[in-house]
Amino acid sequence: MDELRSHLSGSWQSGTGEPQILYNPATEEAVATCCATGLDLEAGLDFARREGGSALRKLSLAQRGQLLQTLASTIHEHREALIELAISNGGNTRSDAKFDIDGASATLSYYAGLAAAKGDAMVHEDGEMLQLGQSRRFVGRHAWLPRNGVAVLINAFNFPAWGFGEKAACALLAGMPIVVKPATSTACVAARLVEIAVDKMPAGTLSSVVGSAHVLPTLLGYQDVISFTGSSQTAGRLRALPQVASGAVRLNVEADSLNAAVLGPDIEAGSDTYNMFLRDVSREMTQKAGQKCTAIRRVFTSSAIRERVRDDLVERLGAVRVGNPAAAGVKMGPVATAQQRGDVLAGIEVLASQTRKVFGSEHAELVGTQDGKGYFVPITLLESDTPDVPGVHDDEVFGPVATLMGGVDDAATAGTWVAKGQGGLVCSIYTDDRSYAGAMLAEVGPHHGRVMFASTKIADQAPSPGTVLPSMNHGGPGRAGGGEELGGWYGTGLYAQRVAVQGDRGMLDAMLGKATS
Amino acid sequence: MDELRSHLSGSWQSGTGEPQILYNPATEEAVATCCATGLDLEAGLDFARREGGSALRKLSLAQRGQLLQTLASTIHEHREALIELAISNGGNTRSDAKFDIDGASATLSYYAGLAAAKGDAMVHEDGEMLQLGQSRRFVGRHAWLPRNGVAVLINAFNFPAWGFGEKAACALLAGMPIVVKPATSTACVAARLVEIAVDKMPAGTLSSVVGSAHVLPTLLGYQDVISFTGSSQTAGRLRALPQVASGAVRLNVEADSLNAAVLGPDIEAGSDTYNMFLRDVSREMTQKAGQKCTAIRRVFTSSAIRERVRDDLVERLGAVRVGNPAAAGVKMGPVATAQQRGDVLAGIEVLASQTRKVFGSEHAELVGTQDGKGYFVPITLLESDTPDVPGVHDDEVFGPVATLMGGVDDAATAGTWVAKGQGGLVCSIYTDDRSYAGAMLAEVGPHHGRVMFASTKIADQAPSPGTVLPSMNHGGPGRAGGGEELGGWYGTGLYAQRVAVQGDRGMLDAMLGKATS
């Protein structure tokens, strides 16, 4: 069985405690072990700060971009092997795996492109040179300077590749060395990513800790950064750490989200936008078995169309073959762990007590599985005549589960109920009515990091709303954690200090072109 | 004696508890009372969210800018009365008071100008329209939408006018109603500001709570914002509130800072840059009796020039007349409260035990004071041969106190010791050497929100580094709180949600020009 090692202080290291075991969630077979107990994390962090940080700060933005392109190309070269690992350790279908792995390389390539456009610049400037005094001589300009610490990238179990890629791209481009801390249960992909990439990176710029390591965040200091994706419970524990609560360690959180899809009252059944809506809802419910922070959990329609939507969704969901993703024809695999399975089933029970269950695939045949093994949960569609279903707006059930609610006939009603999610990552509005769209942006905008307007004109080319694009903000207020990731250069800000530089024009011109450590 | 009332739910309100008393810090005479106990804060917050928020969201950016210009003009019209209040309740000299009050109107005017340039736009867009799909039809763009709550502006005692102006400008322009919570001890100026301005503002957009109100932040929800300036202790209490720790209420902190001034090894005594350095250090030490978050606390020089600097500073500091700011010729008043006086004297004692006291004005005559009354503290310059003085880099003594340290002969040494401040608002570097300047930017940049390079070319026009300009970032990492304020449009981001809007080009073009609630 594979032992997944950590890479710290420039070398591969094994923990000294009881190994943790990683499973194939479709078969419950053990596939790998890992252990982070006993690792010298402090030395590893110091090595990253010292060697990795100084190496990155000596590189121009374009040179950092070349590192990102190397990472992207390396991932692409090892794509088939990574897909196999995602299937065996993540319960991913081949399509799920590609979404994750190609997402990682595409995001890294996107940032490599942003960086290349900066040429030889050593400093990422922000905005124009501003005249501050009576004459043109006294000026000011903002510059993003990399924090002098280490960025600890704590990723969720659902996107071991993309989660790595999106955080790594922003941190490395900003000029911060990274320590990757993947979720243990699905760490095979992330561990392999580090293995194939680490020798192509300057020493100390890429490290990893594989296995539980609760002490890791407590070893950080005021120039360090934590970029966290995961549950709001864990986020709360991180926020409560003295290092974070004092304002010293900078923390970005991407947590829970009860993403909503709203079918505009103008959309008629059978239209392009209607079909896009059906496609998106069913895809978001079943892709990665619904284990996406951006998956659609709440579906709002008018009363008039609700039954038709329900029938059409039930038909689509019924066509999704569930089973071992290694078997042919399987379109949805299991959830990642036994724990997740228990949580999702319990969540379904709570929601079902307040709604009608109109689709549950528990009676369908599981393809390619044996002896009742595997962490499978049924695709579940719940329905309510009105949106007044408390649990639906409060409990994120992290699996192939959504609730369809009618009685949402205008923008004000839709806005009120969407907002009950108390902050989300993405909301999608299906409409061809510009006035309705404008009203919905005002209603739901402040509650989300991203709003997708799906209309006839883009029905042939827009991805479903759960697809996170590197040029667009990813994050959201409130329940979603209050963080921001990606969105082009914006995403690098977490890893840098925005400094207002004031002085004489000649000095600033000279300095901002070449500041290095 | 004046009773300072609060303005909530559209009307003037008095508390029902024991009044708190505000003093003239130069005479210890009572000047006003206030009380926030028993106010219906929840109703006031709801009124602001509902009435004020919806009023602001209906205004274009330029119209919000007109409100800011009205505030600026109103402050300017009442300038003389406000100066009198700053003298009698703040211990400000006339010059100190103008710095605060004119700073408020200038900042509001600056933001009014930014807003005017946006014309009829209803939404503050961020960046270009980006093509997201295969064709030009599917695009994305970022927009800043006002959070749907209320912004509570908690200000420090040292800048009752400017602190109000800089926070109010950003919040109102972003589209959030504000509740002003001035520090109680010097609340006369802020209370008067609200009094003269409130009838010129749409109902609910401007409210105030005058007097201690520890419960106020606990009444906030996930679309609300706290913008806090004050001690790191209070900041820690705010961060620990469940509403904040959960990530729901957004909090910006501007806290302590041990700002450093570094005299470059290239600067010769008697040169323009040297004289600028002396002017700035002595001004920052004594303006507002050193009660500025941006005041210079640590002064670094080479060993060669340290004694000359000390003698020149002592000469300048000796010329500063201390006393009742209402008396003619007084250049420095008392600190704001008896508590502050006690804290500053205790802080001086700690620092003096690790250094040499080379100037202390305690033996100078206090002008215009009586019977030993008034919260005066001596201007104090401490000196050390080397920067290896632990307390100097850890303890912010919030009064007219600085420590001069020699042994800082190159950029690497300067960088190391400046960084021991663990995050500051501003660092100033006095040099005409571009290569040294570049090295210093890399060394100190990540530890500050602002770095000022003072050189011969701007010696005739640059303000001292403690002057915060609205176009430049104000805030800093670590000890300084990790926040960001001002810096042009950037400063409005605290009060808004940055939303990635995706859809078809025509829809986005139509929508981002007119989204209202």
Coordinates of C-alpha atoms in Angstrom, one line a residue, chain B residues 262-266 300-303 387 406-418 429 436 439-440 443-444:
Chain B
V262 CA 15.0 55.8 9.3
L263 CA 17.7 58.3 8.4
G264 CA 19.6 56.9 5.4
P265 CA 23.4 56.6 5.8
D266 CA 23.8 58.9 2.7
F300 CA 16.9 54.9 13.5
T301 CA 20.2 56.4 12.5
S302 CA 23.7 55.4 11.7
S303 CA 26.2 55.4 14.6
P387 CA 18.4 49.3 18.3
G406 CA 22.0 54.4 16.5
G407 CA 23.9 51.5 15.1
V408 CA 21.7 51.2 12.0
D409 CA 24.2 51.6 9.3
D410 CA 22.7 49.7 6.3
A411 CA 19.4 48.7 4.8
A412 CA 19.5 45.1 6.1
T413 CA 20.0 46.2 9.7
A414 CA 17.4 48.9 9.4
G415 CA 14.9 46.4 7.9
T416 CA 15.5 43.9 10.7
W417 CA 14.8 46.4 13.4
V418 CA 11.9 48.2 11.7
I429 CA 12.9 56.6 5.0
Y436 CA 19.1 52.2 -0.7
A439 CA 16.4 47.9 -0.7
M440 CA 14.4 49.5 2.1
E443 CA 12.8 45.2 3.6
V444 CA 10.0 47.2 5.3

